[in-house]
mmCIF file of C-alpha atoms and ligand atoms in Angstrom:
data_model
loop_
_atom_site.group_PDB
_atom_site.id
_atom_site.type_symbol
_atom_site.label_atom_id
_atom_site.label_comp_id
_atom_site.label_asym_id
_atom_site.label_seq_id
_atom_site.Cartn_x
_atom_site.Cartn_y
_atom_site.Cartn_z
ATOM 1 C CA MET A 41 45.541 30.247 -58.321
ATOM 2 C CA SER A 42 46.670 29.366 -54.804
ATOM 3 C CA SER A 43 47.347 32.297 -52.532
ATOM 4 C CA PHE A 44 51.087 31.652 -52.726
ATOM 5 C CA GLU A 45 50.996 31.686 -56.534
ATOM 6 C CA THR A 46 48.822 34.818 -56.546
ATOM 7 C CA ARG A 47 51.170 36.585 -54.148
ATOM 8 C CA ASN A 48 54.190 35.619 -56.184
ATOM 9 C CA ALA A 49 52.624 36.748 -59.436
ATOM 10 C CA HIS A 50 51.699 40.062 -57.753
ATOM 11 C CA PHE A 51 55.299 40.820 -56.727
ATOM 12 C CA ASP A 52 56.636 39.587 -60.041
ATOM 13 C CA ARG A 53 54.347 42.073 -61.784
ATOM 14 C CA LEU A 54 55.572 44.879 -59.533
ATOM 15 C CA PHE A 55 59.201 43.958 -60.145
ATOM 16 C CA SER A 56 58.833 43.908 -63.907
ATOM 17 C CA ASN A 57 57.304 47.389 -63.901
ATOM 18 C CA GLN A 58 60.325 49.599 -64.559
ATOM 19 C CA GLN A 59 58.284 52.766 -63.975
ATOM 20 C CA LEU A 60 57.224 51.767 -60.472
ATOM 21 C CA TYR A 61 57.850 54.118 -57.548
ATOM 22 C CA TRP A 62 58.558 51.778 -54.617
ATOM 23 C CA LEU A 63 57.034 53.569 -51.638
ATOM 24 C CA GLY A 64 55.672 50.474 -49.947
ATOM 25 C CA GLN A 65 58.422 48.284 -48.518
ATOM 26 C CA ASN A 66 60.778 50.687 -46.718
ATOM 27 C CA THR A 67 63.465 49.695 -49.178
ATOM 28 C CA ASN A 68 66.169 52.180 -50.113
ATOM 29 C CA HIS A 69 66.167 53.271 -53.754
ATOM 30 C CA LEU A 70 68.792 55.998 -53.609
ATOM 31 C CA PRO A 71 71.686 55.466 -56.042
ATOM 32 C CA MET A 72 74.357 53.392 -54.321
ATOM 33 C CA HIS A 73 77.675 54.709 -53.002
ATOM 34 C CA SER A 74 80.561 54.358 -55.473
ATOM 35 C CA ALA A 75 82.497 52.197 -52.980
ATOM 36 C CA VAL A 76 79.635 49.695 -52.879
ATOM 37 C CA ARG A 77 79.405 49.603 -56.655
ATOM 38 C CA GLN A 78 83.163 49.038 -56.843
ATOM 39 C CA ALA A 79 83.015 46.170 -54.336
ATOM 40 C CA LEU A 80 80.173 44.511 -56.233
ATOM 41 C CA LEU A 81 81.996 44.825 -59.562
ATOM 42 C CA GLU A 82 85.256 43.511 -58.121
ATOM 43 C CA SER A 83 83.533 40.538 -56.568
ATOM 44 C CA ILE A 84 81.786 39.674 -59.825
ATOM 45 C CA GLU A 85 84.835 40.249 -61.993
ATOM 46 C CA SER A 86 87.115 38.132 -59.835
ATOM 47 C CA GLU A 87 84.472 35.353 -59.914
ATOM 48 C CA GLU A 88 85.190 34.620 -56.275
ATOM 49 C CA PHE A 89 81.584 33.487 -55.916
ATOM 50 C CA HIS A 90 82.385 30.032 -57.293
ATOM 51 C CA ALA A 91 83.289 29.136 -53.716
ATOM 52 C CA TYR A 92 80.958 29.066 -50.708
ATOM 53 C CA ALA A 93 81.407 31.790 -48.115
ATOM 54 C CA PRO A 94 82.171 30.753 -44.514
ATOM 55 C CA PRO A 95 78.961 29.485 -42.843
ATOM 56 C CA GLY A 96 78.696 32.401 -40.402
ATOM 57 C CA GLY A 97 79.967 35.094 -42.760
ATOM 58 C CA PHE A 98 83.371 36.604 -43.597
ATOM 59 C CA GLU A 99 85.249 37.355 -40.372
ATOM 60 C CA THR A 100 85.888 40.946 -41.465
ATOM 61 C CA LEU A 101 82.180 41.505 -41.969
ATOM 62 C CA ARG A 102 81.266 39.831 -38.666
ATOM 63 C CA ALA A 103 83.666 42.098 -36.789
ATOM 64 C CA ALA A 104 82.510 45.199 -38.662
ATOM 65 C CA ILE A 105 78.873 44.488 -37.700
ATOM 66 C CA ILE A 106 79.777 44.206 -34.003
ATOM 67 C CA ASP A 107 81.739 47.466 -34.251
ATOM 68 C CA ASP A 108 78.892 49.179 -36.054
ATOM 69 C CA LEU A 109 76.555 48.309 -33.192
ATOM 70 C CA GLY A 110 79.147 49.521 -30.664
ATOM 71 C CA LEU A 111 79.125 46.161 -28.858
ATOM 72 C CA PRO A 112 82.194 44.497 -27.314
ATOM 73 C CA ARG A 113 84.041 42.199 -29.712
ATOM 74 C CA ASP A 114 85.290 39.902 -26.961
ATOM 75 C CA THR A 115 81.870 38.656 -25.846
ATOM 76 C CA MET A 116 79.502 39.359 -28.751
ATOM 77 C CA ARG A 117 79.345 37.575 -32.104
ATOM 78 C CA ALA A 118 77.547 38.181 -35.401
ATOM 79 C CA LEU A 119 76.115 35.451 -37.587
ATOM 80 C CA VAL A 120 75.550 36.632 -41.156
ATOM 81 C CA THR A 121 72.221 35.529 -42.667
ATOM 82 C CA ASP A 122 70.175 35.867 -45.877
ATOM 83 C CA GLY A 123 68.668 39.139 -44.703
ATOM 84 C CA ALA A 124 67.279 39.932 -41.274
ATOM 85 C CA VAL A 125 64.268 37.742 -41.972
ATOM 86 C CA ALA A 126 66.396 34.582 -42.047
ATOM 87 C CA ALA A 127 67.945 35.610 -38.724
ATOM 88 C CA LEU A 128 64.453 36.016 -37.249
ATOM 89 C CA ALA A 129 63.363 32.617 -38.582
ATOM 90 C CA THR A 130 66.458 30.953 -37.148
ATOM 91 C CA VAL A 131 65.989 32.440 -33.686
ATOM 92 C CA CYS A 132 62.302 31.446 -33.614
ATOM 93 C CA ARG A 133 63.105 27.897 -34.726
ATOM 94 C CA ALA A 134 65.836 27.595 -32.143
ATOM 95 C CA LEU A 135 64.015 29.028 -29.140
ATOM 96 C CA CYS A 136 60.269 28.419 -29.587
ATOM 97 C CA GLU A 137 58.573 25.093 -28.880
ATOM 98 C CA PRO A 138 55.115 23.777 -28.044
ATOM 99 C CA GLY A 139 54.031 25.082 -24.651
ATOM 100 C CA SER A 140 56.075 28.277 -24.966
ATOM 101 C CA ASN A 141 54.787 31.704 -25.922
ATOM 102 C CA PHE A 142 56.060 34.571 -28.046
ATOM 103 C CA VAL A 143 55.079 38.111 -27.055
ATOM 104 C CA THR A 144 55.058 41.053 -29.443
ATOM 105 C CA THR A 145 53.176 44.234 -30.330
ATOM 106 C CA ASP A 146 50.301 44.933 -32.690
ATOM 107 C CA PRO A 147 51.189 46.588 -35.026
ATOM 108 C CA GLY A 148 54.539 44.993 -35.623
ATOM 109 C CA TRP A 149 56.149 42.795 -38.222
ATOM 110 C CA LYS A 150 54.124 39.728 -39.108
ATOM 111 C CA TRP A 151 56.598 37.108 -40.352
ATOM 112 C CA PRO A 152 58.295 36.299 -37.022
ATOM 113 C CA MET A 153 54.824 35.536 -35.603
ATOM 114 C CA GLN A 154 54.422 32.964 -38.346
ATOM 115 C CA PHE A 155 57.854 31.463 -37.568
ATOM 116 C CA ALA A 156 57.041 31.269 -33.850
ATOM 117 C CA ARG A 157 53.671 29.585 -34.487
ATOM 118 C CA GLN A 158 55.288 27.098 -36.838
ATOM 119 C CA ALA A 159 57.695 26.202 -34.036
ATOM 120 C CA GLY A 160 54.707 25.526 -31.782
ATOM 121 C CA ALA A 161 54.622 28.714 -29.696
ATOM 122 C CA GLU A 162 51.489 30.621 -28.749
ATOM 123 C CA VAL A 163 51.674 34.193 -30.079
ATOM 124 C CA ARG A 164 50.509 37.034 -27.834
ATOM 125 C CA GLU A 165 50.072 40.438 -29.450
ATOM 126 C CA ILE A 166 49.848 43.557 -27.313
ATOM 127 C CA PRO A 167 47.827 46.364 -28.968
ATOM 128 C CA ILE A 168 49.809 49.624 -29.151
ATOM 129 C CA TYR A 169 47.910 51.618 -31.776
ATOM 130 C CA ASP A 170 46.814 54.138 -29.185
ATOM 131 C CA ALA A 171 47.385 57.885 -29.376
ATOM 132 C CA ALA A 172 46.948 58.237 -25.596
ATOM 133 C CA ALA A 173 49.980 55.969 -25.000
ATOM 134 C CA GLY A 174 52.024 57.641 -27.756
ATOM 135 C CA TYR A 175 51.698 54.546 -29.997
ATOM 136 C CA ARG A 176 54.181 52.642 -27.835
ATOM 137 C CA LEU A 177 54.377 49.558 -25.696
ATOM 138 C CA THR A 178 54.321 50.325 -21.977
ATOM 139 C CA PRO A 179 56.253 48.281 -19.422
ATOM 140 C CA ALA A 180 52.958 47.631 -17.602
ATOM 141 C CA GLN A 181 51.431 46.080 -20.734
ATOM 142 C CA LEU A 182 54.473 43.888 -21.240
ATOM 143 C CA ALA A 183 54.553 42.770 -17.599
ATOM 144 C CA GLU A 184 50.920 41.753 -17.908
ATOM 145 C CA ALA A 185 51.489 39.717 -21.090
ATOM 146 C CA VAL A 186 54.505 37.606 -20.055
ATOM 147 C CA ASP A 187 54.729 34.551 -17.826
ATOM 148 C CA ALA A 188 57.134 31.748 -17.026
ATOM 149 C CA ARG A 189 56.440 30.179 -20.439
ATOM 150 C CA THR A 190 57.433 33.285 -22.405
ATOM 151 C CA ARG A 191 60.421 32.366 -24.523
ATOM 152 C CA ILE A 192 60.717 35.436 -26.736
ATOM 153 C CA VAL A 193 59.754 39.088 -26.358
ATOM 154 C CA TYR A 194 59.941 40.391 -29.928
ATOM 155 C CA ILE A 195 60.403 44.160 -30.091
ATOM 156 C CA VAL A 196 60.518 45.939 -33.446
ATOM 157 C CA ASP A 197 62.371 49.152 -32.630
ATOM 158 C CA PRO A 198 62.026 51.529 -34.391
ATOM 159 C CA ASN A 199 58.593 50.047 -34.843
ATOM 160 C CA ASN A 200 57.526 49.207 -38.361
ATOM 161 C CA PRO A 201 54.993 50.635 -39.253
ATOM 162 C CA LEU A 202 54.551 53.198 -36.453
ATOM 163 C CA GLY A 203 57.978 54.863 -36.530
ATOM 164 C CA ILE A 204 58.368 55.214 -32.758
ATOM 165 C CA ARG A 205 61.544 54.122 -30.951
ATOM 166 C CA TYR A 206 62.053 53.287 -27.302
ATOM 167 C CA THR A 207 64.120 55.213 -24.755
ATOM 168 C CA ARG A 208 66.890 53.750 -22.589
ATOM 169 C CA GLU A 209 64.564 53.722 -19.602
ATOM 170 C CA GLU A 210 61.842 51.850 -21.502
ATOM 171 C CA MET A 211 64.350 49.364 -22.899
ATOM 172 C CA ARG A 212 65.789 48.795 -19.457
ATOM 173 C CA GLU A 213 62.305 48.058 -18.096
ATOM 174 C CA PHE A 214 61.408 45.723 -20.980
ATOM 175 C CA CYS A 215 64.630 43.787 -20.443
ATOM 176 C CA GLU A 216 64.082 43.620 -16.693
ATOM 177 C CA ILE A 217 60.617 42.129 -17.269
ATOM 178 C CA ALA A 218 62.083 39.583 -19.720
ATOM 179 C CA ARG A 219 64.865 38.735 -17.262
ATOM 180 C CA ARG A 220 62.365 38.092 -14.464
ATOM 181 C CA VAL A 221 60.616 35.384 -16.514
ATOM 182 C CA GLY A 222 63.770 34.057 -18.208
ATOM 183 C CA ALA A 223 62.744 35.198 -21.713
ATOM 184 C CA TYR A 224 64.972 36.293 -24.583
ATOM 185 C CA VAL A 225 64.546 39.753 -26.068
ATOM 186 C CA LEU A 226 64.521 39.552 -29.837
ATOM 187 C CA HIS A 227 65.373 43.131 -30.707
ATOM 188 C CA ASP A 228 64.646 43.832 -34.362
ATOM 189 C CA CYS A 229 66.735 46.915 -35.149
ATOM 190 C CA THR A 230 66.277 46.826 -38.909
ATOM 191 C CA TYR A 231 65.544 50.591 -38.903
ATOM 192 C CA ARG A 232 67.907 51.763 -36.153
ATOM 193 C CA ASP A 233 70.046 53.910 -38.437
ATOM 194 C CA PHE A 234 67.136 56.251 -39.149
ATOM 195 C CA ALA A 235 66.425 56.817 -35.451
ATOM 196 C CA GLU A 236 67.726 59.415 -33.081
ATOM 197 C CA ASP A 237 69.301 58.073 -29.886
ATOM 198 C CA HIS A 238 68.570 54.428 -30.532
ATOM 199 C CA VAL A 239 69.269 52.104 -27.588
ATOM 200 C CA LEU A 240 70.216 48.447 -27.997
ATOM 201 C CA ALA A 241 68.594 45.879 -25.704
ATOM 202 C CA ALA A 242 71.989 44.145 -25.858
ATOM 203 C CA SER A 243 73.510 47.088 -23.993
ATOM 204 C CA VAL A 244 71.338 46.341 -20.947
ATOM 205 C CA TYR A 245 70.673 42.593 -21.349
ATOM 206 C CA SER A 246 73.788 41.237 -23.016
ATOM 207 C CA GLU A 247 73.231 37.607 -21.995
ATOM 208 C CA ARG A 248 69.790 37.120 -23.568
ATOM 209 C CA ALA A 249 69.177 39.868 -26.111
ATOM 210 C CA VAL A 250 69.477 38.957 -29.779
ATOM 211 C CA THR A 251 69.970 41.964 -32.067
ATOM 212 C CA ILE A 252 68.596 41.623 -35.574
ATOM 213 C CA TYR A 253 70.562 43.541 -38.188
ATOM 214 C CA SER A 254 69.655 44.346 -41.806
ATOM 215 C CA PHE A 255 71.525 45.790 -44.776
ATOM 216 C CA SER A 256 68.308 46.231 -46.770
ATOM 217 C CA LYS A 257 67.172 49.611 -45.506
ATOM 218 C CA TRP A 258 70.134 51.778 -44.583
ATOM 219 C CA LEU A 259 72.386 50.468 -47.348
ATOM 220 C CA GLY A 260 69.779 49.573 -49.958
ATOM 221 C CA LEU A 261 70.728 45.920 -50.446
ATOM 222 C CA ALA A 262 67.239 44.381 -50.097
ATOM 223 C CA GLY A 263 67.461 42.310 -53.271
ATOM 224 C CA LEU A 264 70.955 41.088 -52.426
ATOM 225 C CA ARG A 265 69.702 39.461 -49.200
ATOM 226 C CA VAL A 266 72.182 40.028 -46.427
ATOM 227 C CA GLY A 267 71.661 40.667 -42.710
ATOM 228 C CA ALA A 268 72.746 39.226 -39.381
ATOM 229 C CA MET A 269 71.905 38.266 -35.838
ATOM 230 C CA VAL A 270 74.156 39.409 -33.029
ATOM 231 C CA ALA A 271 74.241 37.909 -29.552
ATOM 232 C CA HIS A 272 76.511 36.734 -26.764
ATOM 233 C CA ARG A 273 79.013 34.204 -28.124
ATOM 234 C CA ASP A 274 77.512 31.303 -26.088
ATOM 235 C CA LEU A 275 74.070 32.024 -27.485
ATOM 236 C CA VAL A 276 75.336 32.372 -31.057
ATOM 237 C CA GLU A 277 76.999 28.974 -30.698
ATOM 238 C CA ARG A 278 73.556 27.560 -29.907
ATOM 239 C CA LEU A 279 71.632 29.537 -32.553
ATOM 240 C CA ALA A 280 74.137 28.736 -35.312
ATOM 241 C CA ALA A 281 73.062 25.088 -35.179
ATOM 242 C CA TYR A 282 69.649 26.153 -36.489
ATOM 243 C CA ALA A 283 70.866 28.416 -39.289
ATOM 244 C CA THR A 284 69.715 27.412 -42.748
ATOM 245 C CA ALA A 285 72.685 29.022 -44.542
ATOM 246 C CA THR A 286 75.025 26.164 -43.615
ATOM 247 C CA LEU A 287 76.902 26.836 -46.844
ATOM 248 C CA GLY A 288 77.201 30.547 -46.174
ATOM 249 C CA CYS A 289 75.336 33.557 -47.573
ATOM 250 C CA SER A 290 75.912 35.377 -50.846
ATOM 251 C CA VAL A 291 79.595 36.211 -51.342
ATOM 252 C CA VAL A 292 78.767 39.193 -53.546
ATOM 253 C CA ALA A 293 76.234 40.603 -51.077
ATOM 254 C CA GLN A 294 78.707 40.327 -48.207
ATOM 255 C CA ARG A 295 81.324 42.260 -50.196
ATOM 256 C CA ALA A 296 78.796 45.051 -50.774
ATOM 257 C CA ALA A 297 77.920 45.029 -47.065
ATOM 258 C CA GLN A 298 81.587 45.296 -46.055
ATOM 259 C CA ALA A 299 82.117 48.224 -48.409
ATOM 260 C CA GLY A 300 78.969 49.907 -47.124
ATOM 261 C CA LEU A 301 80.120 49.706 -43.519
ATOM 262 C CA ARG A 302 83.429 51.346 -44.452
ATOM 263 C CA VAL A 303 81.655 54.423 -45.851
ATOM 264 C CA LYS A 304 78.651 54.353 -43.551
ATOM 265 C CA ALA A 305 79.059 57.727 -41.809
ATOM 266 C CA GLU A 306 79.323 59.641 -45.078
ATOM 267 C CA TRP A 307 76.560 57.614 -46.771
ATOM 268 C CA MET A 308 74.040 57.881 -43.937
ATOM 269 C CA LYS A 309 74.481 61.624 -43.649
ATOM 270 C CA GLU A 310 73.220 61.998 -47.179
ATOM 271 C CA VAL A 311 70.515 59.336 -46.888
ATOM 272 C CA GLN A 312 69.140 60.954 -43.741
ATOM 273 C CA GLN A 313 69.084 64.392 -45.334
ATOM 274 C CA ILE A 314 67.006 63.085 -48.230
ATOM 275 C CA GLN A 315 64.649 60.907 -46.214
ATOM 276 C CA ARG A 316 63.989 63.672 -43.652
ATOM 277 C CA ARG A 317 63.253 66.073 -46.477
ATOM 278 C CA ASN A 318 60.873 63.458 -47.880
ATOM 279 C CA GLN A 319 59.164 63.040 -44.508
ATOM 280 C CA ALA A 320 58.643 66.829 -44.387
ATOM 281 C CA ALA A 321 57.192 66.812 -47.916
ATOM 282 C CA VAL A 322 54.673 64.117 -46.949
ATOM 283 C CA LYS A 323 53.745 66.107 -43.838
ATOM 284 C CA ASN A 324 53.083 69.184 -45.961
ATOM 285 C CA ALA A 325 50.903 67.228 -48.354
ATOM 286 C CA VAL A 326 48.968 65.571 -45.523
ATOM 287 C CA ASP A 327 48.413 68.922 -43.790
ATOM 288 C CA ARG A 328 46.795 70.186 -46.969
ATOM 289 C CA CYS A 329 44.278 67.302 -47.073
ATOM 290 C CA PRO A 330 41.587 67.754 -44.389
ATOM 291 C CA GLY A 331 40.814 64.456 -42.696
ATOM 292 C CA LEU A 332 44.264 62.956 -43.230
ATOM 293 C CA SER A 333 46.758 62.843 -40.366
ATOM 294 C CA LEU A 334 50.204 61.603 -39.357
ATOM 295 C CA PRO A 335 49.940 59.784 -36.008
ATOM 296 C CA VAL A 336 53.737 59.804 -35.566
ATOM 297 C CA TYR A 337 55.857 62.639 -36.938
ATOM 298 C CA PRO A 338 58.754 62.741 -37.425
ATOM 299 C CA SER A 339 59.249 59.011 -37.733
ATOM 300 C CA HIS A 340 62.360 57.241 -36.456
ATOM 301 C CA GLY A 341 62.091 54.912 -39.440
ATOM 302 C CA ASN A 342 62.391 55.566 -43.165
ATOM 303 C CA PHE A 343 58.603 55.629 -43.493
ATOM 304 C CA LEU A 344 55.466 57.355 -42.228
ATOM 305 C CA ILE A 345 51.974 56.107 -41.563
ATOM 306 C CA VAL A 346 49.171 58.278 -42.896
ATOM 307 C CA GLU A 347 45.758 57.867 -41.273
ATOM 308 C CA CYS A 348 42.842 57.981 -43.674
ATOM 309 C CA ALA A 349 40.157 56.459 -41.423
ATOM 310 C CA ALA A 350 38.478 59.825 -40.697
ATOM 311 C CA LEU A 351 37.725 60.155 -44.410
ATOM 312 C CA GLY A 352 36.117 56.720 -44.525
ATOM 313 C CA ILE A 353 38.640 55.696 -47.167
ATOM 314 C CA LYS A 354 39.822 52.121 -47.329
ATOM 315 C CA PRO A 355 43.641 51.894 -47.387
ATOM 316 C CA GLU A 356 43.346 49.145 -50.024
ATOM 317 C CA ALA A 357 41.322 51.495 -52.252
ATOM 318 C CA LEU A 358 43.927 54.234 -51.941
ATOM 319 C CA ALA A 359 46.686 51.713 -52.680
ATOM 320 C CA ALA A 360 44.809 50.525 -55.766
ATOM 321 C CA VAL A 361 44.291 54.067 -57.093
ATOM 322 C CA LEU A 362 47.958 54.955 -56.530
ATOM 323 C CA ALA A 363 49.039 51.683 -58.168
ATOM 324 C CA GLU A 364 47.288 52.847 -61.339
ATOM 325 C CA ARG A 365 49.743 55.761 -61.272
ATOM 326 C CA ASN A 366 52.696 53.404 -60.747
ATOM 327 C CA ILE A 367 53.039 54.316 -57.075
ATOM 328 C CA MET A 368 53.259 51.433 -54.627
ATOM 329 C CA ILE A 369 52.377 52.186 -51.002
ATOM 330 C CA ARG A 370 51.461 49.745 -48.208
ATOM 331 C CA GLN A 371 47.972 49.184 -46.860
ATOM 332 C CA GLY A 372 47.835 48.990 -43.048
ATOM 333 C CA ALA A 373 46.406 45.452 -43.099
ATOM 334 C CA TYR A 374 49.812 44.108 -44.134
ATOM 335 C CA HIS A 375 50.936 44.927 -40.599
ATOM 336 C CA THR A 376 47.799 44.516 -38.547
ATOM 337 C CA PRO A 377 44.349 43.077 -39.206
ATOM 338 C CA GLN A 378 43.092 44.877 -36.074
ATOM 339 C CA PHE A 379 44.185 48.438 -36.915
ATOM 340 C CA GLY A 380 44.991 48.074 -40.614
ATOM 341 C CA SER A 381 41.834 49.720 -41.885
ATOM 342 C CA ARG A 382 43.035 53.055 -40.467
ATOM 343 C CA PHE A 383 46.232 53.827 -42.363
ATOM 344 C CA ILE A 384 48.602 53.517 -45.286
ATOM 345 C CA LYS A 385 52.400 53.560 -45.071
ATOM 346 C CA VAL A 386 54.791 55.521 -47.267
ATOM 347 C CA SER A 387 58.557 54.907 -47.482
ATOM 348 C CA THR A 388 60.964 57.830 -47.594
ATOM 349 C CA THR A 389 64.392 56.477 -48.672
ATOM 350 C CA VAL A 390 63.541 57.165 -52.282
ATOM 351 C CA PRO A 391 64.425 59.851 -54.820
ATOM 352 C CA THR A 392 62.728 63.155 -53.935
ATOM 353 C CA GLY A 393 60.874 63.081 -57.268
ATOM 354 C CA TRP A 394 59.055 59.894 -56.225
ATOM 355 C CA ILE A 395 57.786 61.469 -52.996
ATOM 356 C CA ASP A 396 56.837 64.659 -54.810
ATOM 357 C CA ALA A 397 54.835 62.618 -57.321
ATOM 358 C CA PHE A 398 53.001 60.926 -54.435
ATOM 359 C CA CYS A 399 52.293 64.273 -52.760
ATOM 360 C CA HIS A 400 51.075 65.740 -56.033
ATOM 361 C CA VAL A 401 48.548 62.999 -56.814
ATOM 362 C CA LEU A 402 47.392 62.511 -53.209
ATOM 363 C CA PRO A 403 44.335 64.879 -53.212
ATOM 364 C CA GLU A 404 43.026 63.461 -56.467
ATOM 365 C CA ALA A 405 43.750 59.878 -55.363
ATOM 366 C CA LEU A 406 41.775 60.453 -52.153
ATOM 367 C CA GLU A 407 38.802 61.619 -54.142
ATOM 368 C CA LYS A 408 38.952 58.635 -56.441
ATOM 369 C CA ALA A 409 39.394 56.166 -53.578
ATOM 370 C CA GLN A 410 36.339 57.495 -51.743
ATOM 371 C CA GLY A 411 33.626 54.885 -51.938
ATOM 372 C CA LEU A 412 35.779 52.455 -53.921
ATOM 373 C CA ASN A 413 35.040 49.034 -52.482
ATOM 374 C CA ASP A 414 35.925 46.573 -55.188
ATOM 375 C CA VAL A 415 39.730 46.446 -55.028
ATOM 376 C CA PRO A 416 42.164 43.740 -56.139
ATOM 377 C CA GLU A 417 43.846 41.560 -53.508
ATOM 378 C CA LEU A 418 46.948 43.132 -51.979
ATOM 379 C CA PHE A 419 49.767 41.538 -49.983
HETATM 380 C C1 PLP B 171 60.879 44.941 -38.914
HETATM 381 C C2 PLP B 171 61.538 44.248 -40.057
HETATM 382 N N1 PLP B 171 62.416 43.271 -39.806
HETATM 383 C C3 PLP B 171 63.046 42.633 -40.808
HETATM 384 C C4 PLP B 171 62.807 42.959 -42.125
HETATM 385 C C5 PLP B 171 63.497 42.198 -43.218
HETATM 386 O O1 PLP B 171 64.773 42.680 -43.467
HETATM 387 P P1 PLP B 171 65.715 41.953 -44.495
HETATM 388 O O2 PLP B 171 65.451 42.539 -45.830
HETATM 389 O O3 PLP B 171 67.100 42.240 -44.000
HETATM 390 O O4 PLP B 171 65.396 40.477 -44.464
HETATM 391 C C6 PLP B 171 61.896 43.978 -42.438
HETATM 392 C C7 PLP B 171 61.599 44.313 -43.840
HETATM 393 O O5 PLP B 171 60.723 45.027 -44.178
HETATM 394 C C8 PLP B 171 61.253 44.630 -41.371
HETATM 395 O O6 PLP B 171 60.383 45.603 -41.593
#
């Protein structure tokens, strides 16, 4: 089978496994808020989805996204997309070209690098898996990597998979460096709602920062596919020409997103309580396994990376052993070929029972994974 077919069959198998504990994709599996359920049911029952939604999203939703980010409605605009990933693809297609370069961190999120390369840009990855630097990008590293041909500085913040987030001072410096070379800051804030004191690049670089917004993680709508990009209205005018959802995004998904934003404060309070409790449970389990460690704790995302390199265990082997117990976690190589052999990643916006099951089987899984070299392909 081709690698695309193999990958598809792999995820299809995971999806059809009703017993699976999804601890690998930072998705949110907590039971949805009743207001979101109601909005979904009303949308389906009224059959409003026979019509296309407006190309940039329902106006109410667009305004609610701007408000949620705390940005000014007069100058900033949201463009609703099929998830954050479609927003990232659109921005890369619109701004990258042969001769330009795209600067990001390693680890980070891999798909935008693919979009940038496809648009002809050279991709420059700055290594940040470094305990001495606190697992974060430094302004000096960024200044060294950019030049007059840098079109996009892509910052995943909070960083997936590391779980760090940047301070106002760091963000100000990153934006100043981008401004000096005329680059855009593509600020992927997919996980911002799990972070403490998150700072938007748009608040210090309103003219050239593009904020990437997702409903998959905080609200749990991953399979419904809805997200957005937010930027200055002049820039959105330009980016909109490259959007692929010229006939609008899912009507039903947008209704769920609108309902979610209306109850967000109440919903997130509960989600955060559960996911922080889950982070603490993973920490406890890791502390009881000599050789395992948590490079970043607590995490500003809804996930933690667990280092297993000191035990000589391959992340893929651990993933394969846990998969036999219906637990899906992510091997580090999904995020970074360079540092991927050191860690696995575990998502925490899941029912407490799922995390407890992971913690319970961890010691035995480590033993079984030791020396296991022949593992199936993972994606
Ligand atoms: C950093 C980052 N950006 C974007 C996405 C995709 O989000 P969405 O489901 O809204 O397309 C993910 C999903 O894992 C992610 O980790």
